[in-house]
Structures are given as C-alpha cells and as structure tokens.
C-alpha cells in the first residue's frame, strides 16, 4: 500500500532561467525566469495538481523535473536521492521510473509507427523482454487503457484523439513507472472524452499505486484528479493546499480570482473577481509580490517585499502579505 505522506519526489527551490543575449558578442542582458524557486513534494500514490494560467511556468517545471530541461538552480530529490545532476546513463535508468504524458497525443506519436510499435518502443530502448514477452506486455497495456489487441496494427491517423491519448498513457505505463508527469493530458480532447481519460488515469493510479504530478490550466480538471493543489503564478507557487481547503477557503487573491472564474450553477455562490491587466513578462517580473499590478488588495509593502510561501494552517501555505503572522 503506497504511503501518501512519504515523499516520492521533493522539489526544492527549483529554478529554470533562459538567458537572453544581444549583439554580436552575445552580451547577457537578462533571464526569462520561467521557474523561480519552486518547492513542493509528491507522496507515494498521490496526485498533486499544478494549476495556473498559460505561461506561468508549469509545463517548464514539469519538463525540468524530468530533466528534459536542465535546471538553473535548486534540487530535485527522487526517493531520497538527489537527481538534479545525474549523468546521462543514470538519467536513462531514472526515466524508467518517471514518465510524461504530453498534452497533444497527435504530436507525441510517430505517424510512421503502428500503435503497437509506439507502445513497445520504450521496452525496446531499455532492452526489456524478448519479442514474445513484449507481445504479452503490449496486449496487457492495450487492455489496461481500454483498447483492443487488434488496434495494435493501426497507425495514429486511424485513431480518434481520445484513443491516441490512451496510446500515450499505455506508452507511459510500459516501463512500470512510479511517477507520471501529466502535462495538460486532456486539454486537447473534446470535453465529452476528457472525463473518460481522467477516469482511466485514476483507475490506473488505484491499480498500480502511481503518483501523478498533474499539470492543467483548468481548475475543474485539477479538482477532479488532485488531492493537493499548488497554484502557480509567474514562475512561483503562490498557494498550496489540500483540495477541500483550496476550494473552500482560498487565501491568495490570485487563487480567489481563478476560482471565481469557474462557472457554477449555484447563483451567487462565488462573487466574480475580475483580474485587471495582463500576466507580466517573466523577463522582467514586478518587484515585491509578482501579482501586485493585478491584485485588488495591493498594499505599499506588496510593491517592495516579496512574500514568502508560509504555512498558515496544517498543510495550507500561501505567499501573500495579507496572511503573514
Ligand atoms: Fe495582493 Fe499583496 Fe497579497 Fe500580493 S502580497 S497577493 S499584492 S495582497
């Protein structure tokens, strides 16, 4: 039985900056701070949701954890081992345990490979099993994601969007991972298909004891799948709480605004908080609290002092001067 309180993954002050250069001497003129000092953990068998507007850095964070992007600073600790600077060989081994499901199932599959070849590719790369064992594994994986064995010979263009994402999930499961980073796994699908894929992912989690880092911009999707939720704004986590606490008692003005934009059938259930202005550039984030140019509660201190992420009640952390003790 997985222990949700035992961290499988710990991310500490993780940073991913992209340097900007100018002129023929490639003079360094600044950094795009896509991820800027993010810390959280994911327990065994747990789903942690990561939510925020597009461009807030959440997908970069997911890729940096997998070392598909190299971190600029901070630490990534998996099963108690620092994996931030693992060499290529050790990283290859690690990729068996940490897999990713991409947003666009179309782009993540090779159009020249059959579904069966795509699903078995990770087994071939890692030299796992012989032909017969891979065949058995393929049938098991297809069944697990609700596809028929005879669909193994089809090509991606012969499948619907939902079926392609099922193939993406089967491919991610092939190496029996412990953690899956799911980067907007349903946002490219029809709404009617989204619930099927989310239910499939939850069923598989229950059966295999997987952990998910579930990245999405859609709060209703995150609410459905995640036990704890981190809200990200301009490269930083601004609130982190259990699902019930976040939805029942949001503390950060940005979280309040996000929640108030979710349609509800209950009249007057939540007053709409309108966000003014655009998300500022991560190249030149505002001083102090990054949310201050858009915050309806801005105070003088917010323009000067960056609020730290502080635990204000059991398991509920927020980075806002309104809630400092
Ligand atoms: Fe708003 Fe200030 Fe809190 Fe930032 S620190 S969210 S500007 S009240």
Short mmCIF file of C-alpha atoms and ligand atoms in Angstrom, two decimals:
data_model
loop_
_atom_site.label_atom_id
_atom_site.label_comp_id
_atom_site.label_asym_id
_atom_site.label_seq_id
_atom_site.Cartn_x
_atom_site.Cartn_y
_atom_site.Cartn_z
CA UNK A 1 0.00 0.00 0.00
CA UNK A 2 1.61 3.35 -1.01
CA UNK A 3 2.15 5.86 1.78
CA UNK A 4 0.86 9.23 0.53
CA UNK A 5 2.70 11.05 3.31
CA UNK A 6 6.06 9.56 2.30
CA UNK A 7 7.60 11.83 -0.34
CA UNK A 8 8.44 10.12 -3.61
CA UNK A 9 9.52 13.39 -5.19
CA UNK A 10 10.80 16.52 -3.45
CA UNK A 11 11.48 19.70 -5.36
CA UNK A 12 13.48 22.32 -3.50
CA UNK A 13 13.89 25.93 -4.66
CA UNK A 14 13.94 24.74 -8.28
CA UNK A 15 14.81 27.35 -10.90
CA UNK A 16 14.79 27.32 -14.66
CA UNK A 17 16.05 30.52 -16.31
CA UNK A 18 16.55 31.08 -20.03
CA UNK A 19 19.33 33.61 -20.67
CA UNK A 20 18.71 36.42 -23.14
CA UNK A 21 21.61 37.77 -25.14
CA UNK A 22 22.08 40.66 -27.54
CA UNK A 23 24.58 41.92 -30.07
CA UNK A 24 27.41 40.18 -31.89
CA UNK A 25 29.17 39.46 -28.60
CA UNK A 26 26.03 37.72 -27.25
CA UNK A 27 26.03 40.02 -24.26
CA UNK A 28 23.88 38.64 -21.45
CA UNK A 29 21.04 41.14 -20.99
CA UNK A 30 18.75 39.24 -18.66
CA UNK A 31 16.95 35.97 -17.95
CA UNK A 32 13.47 34.72 -18.58
CA UNK A 33 12.66 33.30 -15.17
CA UNK A 34 10.19 30.59 -16.18
CA UNK A 35 10.51 28.73 -12.84
CA UNK A 36 11.87 30.78 -9.99
CA UNK A 37 12.41 28.99 -6.68
CA UNK A 38 9.64 26.38 -6.53
CA UNK A 39 9.35 23.86 -3.68
CA UNK A 40 6.85 21.04 -3.14
CA UNK A 41 6.66 17.28 -2.68
CA UNK A 42 4.59 14.45 -4.14
CA UNK A 43 3.81 11.48 -1.92
CA UNK A 44 3.68 7.81 -2.93
CA UNK A 45 0.42 7.12 -4.77
CA UNK A 46 -0.56 10.79 -4.54
CA UNK A 47 -1.83 13.19 -7.22
CA UNK A 48 -0.54 16.71 -6.85
CA UNK A 49 -2.26 19.21 -9.13
CA UNK A 50 -0.36 22.18 -10.53
CA UNK A 51 -2.60 24.91 -11.86
CA UNK A 52 -2.11 28.39 -13.32
CA UNK A 53 -2.68 30.48 -16.41
CA UNK A 54 -0.80 29.61 -19.56
CA UNK A 55 2.74 31.00 -19.47
CA UNK A 56 3.05 30.71 -15.66
CA UNK A 57 5.87 28.16 -15.99
CA UNK A 58 4.02 24.99 -15.01
CA UNK A 59 4.94 22.98 -18.14
CA UNK A 60 8.57 24.11 -17.89
CA UNK A 61 8.53 22.95 -14.28
CA UNK A 62 7.26 19.50 -15.35
CA UNK A 63 9.96 19.18 -18.03
CA UNK A 64 12.67 20.37 -15.63
CA UNK A 65 11.71 17.70 -13.08
CA UNK A 66 12.18 15.09 -15.83
CA UNK A 67 15.47 16.80 -16.79
CA UNK A 68 14.13 17.35 -20.31
CA UNK A 69 15.15 20.91 -19.43
CA UNK A 70 18.28 21.41 -17.33
CA UNK A 71 17.64 23.17 -14.01
CA UNK A 72 19.36 26.52 -13.36
CA UNK A 73 19.29 26.00 -9.59
CA UNK A 74 17.67 24.12 -6.75
CA UNK A 75 17.27 20.39 -6.18
CA UNK A 76 15.14 17.53 -7.43
CA UNK A 77 15.10 14.62 -5.00
CA UNK A 78 13.55 11.33 -6.05
CA UNK A 79 13.20 8.52 -3.49
CA UNK A 80 15.65 10.39 -1.26
CA UNK A 81 18.34 10.68 -3.97
CA UNK A 82 19.38 13.98 -5.49
CA UNK A 83 18.80 13.57 -9.24
CA UNK A 84 19.49 17.20 -10.18
CA UNK A 85 22.90 16.49 -11.67
CA UNK A 86 22.65 12.81 -12.65
CA UNK A 87 24.72 11.92 -15.70
CA UNK A 88 23.12 10.65 -18.92
CA UNK A 89 23.48 6.96 -18.07
CA UNK A 90 21.87 7.29 -14.65
CA UNK A 91 19.21 9.55 -16.13
CA UNK A 92 18.30 6.84 -18.63
CA UNK A 93 17.64 4.44 -15.76
CA UNK A 94 15.62 7.08 -13.94
CA UNK A 95 13.38 7.61 -16.98
CA UNK A 96 12.00 4.11 -16.41
CA UNK A 97 10.51 5.35 -13.17
CA UNK A 98 9.42 8.86 -14.12
CA UNK A 99 7.39 9.20 -17.28
CA UNK A 100 5.49 12.01 -19.00
CA UNK A 101 2.16 12.21 -20.79
CA UNK A 102 2.05 15.12 -23.20
CA UNK A 103 -0.78 17.48 -23.99
CA UNK A 104 -1.01 16.73 -27.69
CA UNK A 105 -1.40 13.00 -28.30
CA UNK A 106 -1.05 13.61 -32.05
CA UNK A 107 2.39 15.20 -31.75
CA UNK A 108 3.66 12.67 -29.21
CA UNK A 109 3.21 9.67 -31.53
CA UNK A 110 5.37 8.90 -34.57
CA UNK A 111 3.00 8.79 -37.58
CA UNK A 112 5.20 6.13 -39.26
CA UNK A 113 4.95 3.70 -36.36
CA UNK A 114 1.99 1.45 -35.59
CA UNK A 115 0.33 1.81 -32.21
CA UNK A 116 1.94 -1.47 -31.12
CA UNK A 117 5.41 -0.28 -32.16
CA UNK A 118 4.92 3.03 -30.33
CA UNK A 119 3.83 1.37 -27.11
CA UNK A 120 6.66 -1.17 -27.23
CA UNK A 121 9.35 1.37 -28.17
CA UNK A 122 10.33 2.14 -24.52
CA UNK A 123 10.72 -1.62 -23.90
CA UNK A 124 12.99 -1.91 -26.95
CA UNK A 125 15.05 1.18 -25.96
CA UNK A 126 15.60 -0.21 -22.46
CA UNK A 127 16.17 -3.73 -23.77
CA UNK A 128 13.37 -5.22 -21.69
CA UNK A 129 11.97 -8.64 -22.62
CA UNK A 130 12.13 -10.70 -25.80
CA UNK A 131 9.64 -10.48 -28.69
CA UNK A 132 7.14 -12.83 -27.04
CA UNK A 133 7.27 -11.03 -23.67
CA UNK A 134 6.85 -7.64 -25.36
CA UNK A 135 3.85 -9.02 -27.25
CA UNK A 136 2.27 -10.13 -23.97
CA UNK A 137 3.05 -6.78 -22.39
CA UNK A 138 1.51 -4.97 -25.35
CA UNK A 139 -1.76 -6.90 -25.03
CA UNK A 140 -1.83 -6.19 -21.28
CA UNK A 141 -1.17 -2.47 -21.80
CA UNK A 142 -3.79 -2.13 -24.54
CA UNK A 143 -6.33 -3.79 -22.30
CA UNK A 144 -5.32 -1.56 -19.38
CA UNK A 145 -6.07 1.60 -21.36
CA UNK A 146 -9.30 0.28 -22.91
CA UNK A 147 -8.04 -0.53 -26.42
CA UNK A 148 -8.42 -3.81 -28.36
CA UNK A 149 -5.40 -6.01 -29.19
CA UNK A 150 -6.25 -5.76 -32.91
CA UNK A 151 -5.79 -1.97 -32.74
CA UNK A 152 -2.05 -2.53 -32.27
CA UNK A 153 -1.60 -2.66 -36.06
CA UNK A 154 -3.28 0.72 -36.66
CA UNK A 155 -1.42 3.97 -37.30
CA UNK A 156 -2.06 7.15 -35.27
CA UNK A 157 -4.11 8.80 -38.06
CA UNK A 158 -6.60 5.91 -37.85
CA UNK A 159 -7.43 6.71 -34.19
CA UNK A 160 -9.55 9.40 -32.54
CA UNK A 161 -7.98 11.99 -30.22
CA UNK A 162 -9.12 10.09 -27.13
CA UNK A 163 -7.73 6.80 -28.47
CA UNK A 164 -4.40 8.47 -29.23
CA UNK A 165 -4.18 9.76 -25.66
CA UNK A 166 -4.93 6.20 -24.45
CA UNK A 167 -1.93 5.09 -26.52
CA UNK A 168 0.14 7.88 -24.91
CA UNK A 169 -0.88 6.58 -21.48
CA UNK A 170 -0.06 2.94 -22.43
CA UNK A 171 3.36 4.08 -23.66
CA UNK A 172 4.00 5.93 -20.39
CA UNK A 173 2.98 2.81 -18.42
CA UNK A 174 5.15 0.38 -20.42
CA UNK A 175 8.15 0.69 -18.11
CA UNK A 176 6.08 0.36 -14.93
CA UNK A 177 6.81 3.89 -13.68
CA UNK A 178 6.29 5.19 -10.15
CA UNK A 179 5.64 8.81 -11.10
CA UNK A 180 3.91 10.29 -14.12
CA UNK A 181 4.09 13.96 -15.02
CA UNK A 182 0.83 14.55 -16.90
CA UNK A 183 1.16 17.83 -18.78
CA UNK A 184 -2.33 19.05 -19.73
CA UNK A 185 -3.26 15.47 -20.74
CA UNK A 186 -6.88 16.24 -21.63
CA UNK A 187 -6.85 19.86 -22.78
CA UNK A 188 -6.55 18.89 -26.47
CA UNK A 189 -9.53 16.49 -26.24
CA UNK A 190 -13.27 17.03 -26.67
CA UNK A 191 -15.00 17.74 -23.37
CA UNK A 192 -17.04 14.55 -23.83
CA UNK A 193 -13.83 12.48 -23.91
CA UNK A 194 -11.99 14.30 -21.10
CA UNK A 195 -13.86 12.56 -18.26
CA UNK A 196 -13.17 9.13 -19.81
CA UNK A 197 -9.43 9.78 -19.90
CA UNK A 198 -9.37 11.26 -16.38
CA UNK A 199 -11.30 8.26 -15.02
CA UNK A 200 -8.92 5.92 -16.81
CA UNK A 201 -5.92 7.68 -15.24
CA UNK A 202 -7.48 7.49 -11.77
CA UNK A 203 -8.33 3.79 -12.20
CA UNK A 204 -4.78 3.04 -13.30
CA UNK A 205 -3.43 5.01 -10.34
CA UNK A 206 -5.51 2.92 -7.93
CA UNK A 207 -4.43 -0.33 -9.54
CA UNK A 208 -0.73 0.46 -9.86
CA UNK A 209 -0.16 2.82 -6.90
CA UNK A 210 1.20 5.52 -9.21
CA UNK A 211 1.92 9.12 -8.26
CA UNK A 212 0.89 11.93 -10.59
CA UNK A 213 2.08 15.47 -10.99
CA UNK A 214 -0.97 16.67 -12.84
CA UNK A 215 -0.47 19.95 -14.72
CA UNK A 216 -3.52 21.81 -16.04
CA UNK A 217 -4.92 25.29 -16.53
CA UNK A 218 -8.49 24.03 -15.97
CA UNK A 219 -9.43 24.07 -12.29
CA UNK A 220 -12.34 21.67 -12.75
CA UNK A 221 -9.90 19.08 -14.17
CA UNK A 222 -7.48 19.62 -11.28
CA UNK A 223 -10.28 19.41 -8.72
CA UNK A 224 -11.35 16.07 -10.16
CA UNK A 225 -7.96 14.38 -10.04
CA UNK A 226 -5.77 16.01 -7.37
CA UNK A 227 -5.72 15.50 -3.59
CA UNK A 228 -3.47 18.53 -3.08
CA UNK A 229 -3.18 21.52 -5.36
CA UNK A 230 -0.39 24.04 -5.99
CA UNK A 231 -1.31 27.33 -7.65
CA UNK A 232 1.43 28.86 -9.78
CA UNK A 233 1.82 32.47 -10.88
CA UNK A 234 4.70 33.84 -12.93
CA UNK A 235 7.21 31.13 -12.04
CA UNK A 236 6.30 30.80 -8.35
CA UNK A 237 3.90 28.80 -6.22
CA UNK A 238 1.55 31.26 -4.50
CA UNK A 239 -0.70 28.78 -2.68
CA UNK A 240 -0.53 25.07 -1.82
CA UNK A 241 -3.29 23.23 0.00
CA UNK A 242 -5.49 20.15 0.20
CA UNK A 243 -8.22 20.26 -2.44
CA UNK A 244 -11.04 20.91 0.05
CA UNK A 245 -9.13 23.74 1.76
CA UNK A 246 -8.17 25.39 -1.51
CA UNK A 247 -11.68 25.32 -2.96
CA UNK A 248 -13.44 26.01 0.36
CA UNK A 249 -11.12 28.69 1.70
CA UNK A 250 -8.77 30.13 -0.94
CA UNK A 251 -6.33 32.55 0.69
CA UNK A 252 -4.35 34.09 -2.15
CA UNK A 253 -6.13 36.78 -4.18
CA UNK A 254 -4.95 35.09 -7.38
CA UNK A 255 -6.45 31.74 -6.33
CA UNK A 256 -9.68 33.57 -5.47
CA UNK A 257 -9.75 35.11 -8.92
CA UNK A 258 -9.08 31.76 -10.61
CA UNK A 259 -11.81 30.03 -8.62
CA UNK A 260 -14.31 32.79 -9.24
CA UNK A 261 -13.87 32.32 -12.98
CA UNK A 262 -15.05 28.67 -12.79
CA UNK A 263 -18.72 28.54 -13.89
CA UNK A 264 -21.14 27.34 -11.18
CA UNK A 265 -24.84 26.52 -11.26
CA UNK A 266 -25.39 27.95 -7.75
CA UNK A 267 -26.49 31.60 -8.10
CA UNK A 268 -24.24 33.99 -6.14
CA UNK A 269 -22.08 31.08 -4.94
CA UNK A 270 -18.86 32.95 -5.57
CA UNK A 271 -18.55 36.61 -6.47
CA UNK A 272 -16.58 37.03 -9.69
CA UNK A 273 -13.16 38.60 -9.06
CA UNK A 274 -12.01 40.31 -12.22
CA UNK A 275 -8.30 40.33 -12.84
CA UNK A 276 -7.03 43.58 -14.27
CA UNK A 277 -4.17 43.70 -16.76
CA UNK A 278 -2.11 41.01 -18.40
CA UNK A 279 0.28 38.49 -16.82
CA UNK A 280 3.59 40.44 -16.63
CA UNK A 281 6.64 39.18 -18.51
CA UNK A 282 8.84 36.61 -16.71
CA UNK A 283 11.78 38.54 -18.24
CA UNK A 284 11.05 41.50 -16.05
CA UNK A 285 8.75 40.41 -13.23
CA UNK A 286 7.35 43.17 -10.99
CA UNK A 287 9.31 43.83 -7.77
CA UNK A 288 7.85 42.69 -4.47
CA UNK A 289 4.82 40.46 -4.95
CA UNK A 290 4.67 39.49 -8.61
CA UNK A 291 0.89 39.65 -8.50
CA UNK A 292 0.73 43.24 -7.20
CA UNK A 293 -0.06 45.01 -10.51
CA UNK A 294 -3.23 42.90 -10.78
CA UNK A 295 -4.18 42.47 -7.13
CA UNK A 296 -7.34 44.11 -5.77
CA UNK A 297 -5.84 44.11 -2.24
CA UNK A 298 -2.43 45.60 -3.05
CA UNK A 299 -0.71 47.46 -0.16
CA UNK A 300 2.53 49.52 -0.13
CA UNK A 301 4.56 46.57 1.23
CA UNK A 302 3.44 44.42 -1.72
CA UNK A 303 5.37 46.63 -4.15
CA UNK A 304 8.65 46.25 -2.27
CA UNK A 305 8.80 42.99 -0.39
CA UNK A 306 8.37 39.57 -1.97
CA UNK A 307 6.08 37.45 0.23
CA UNK A 308 7.45 34.02 1.16
CA UNK A 309 5.33 30.87 0.90
CA UNK A 310 4.35 30.29 4.54
CA UNK A 311 2.28 27.50 6.09
CA UNK A 312 -0.62 29.30 7.78
CA UNK A 313 -2.56 26.20 8.84
CA UNK A 314 -1.94 22.45 8.65
CA UNK A 315 -0.96 21.73 5.04
CA UNK A 316 -2.12 25.13 3.75
CA UNK A 317 0.61 27.51 2.57
CA UNK A 318 0.25 30.91 0.95
CA UNK A 319 2.61 33.63 -0.30
CA UNK A 320 0.76 36.86 0.48
CA UNK A 321 1.31 39.75 2.88
CA UNK A 322 -2.36 39.59 3.88
CA UNK A 323 -1.61 36.30 5.64
CA UNK A 324 1.72 36.83 7.34
CA UNK A 325 1.65 36.19 11.05
FE1 LIG B 1 -2.01 41.05 -3.26
FE2 LIG B 1 -0.12 41.99 -1.67
FE3 LIG B 1 -1.02 39.53 -1.33
FE4 LIG B 1 0.46 40.13 -3.43
S1 LIG B 1 1.11 40.18 -1.30
S2 LIG B 1 -1.37 38.93 -3.42
S3 LIG B 1 -0.24 42.19 -3.90
S4 LIG B 1 -2.16 41.44 -1.06
#
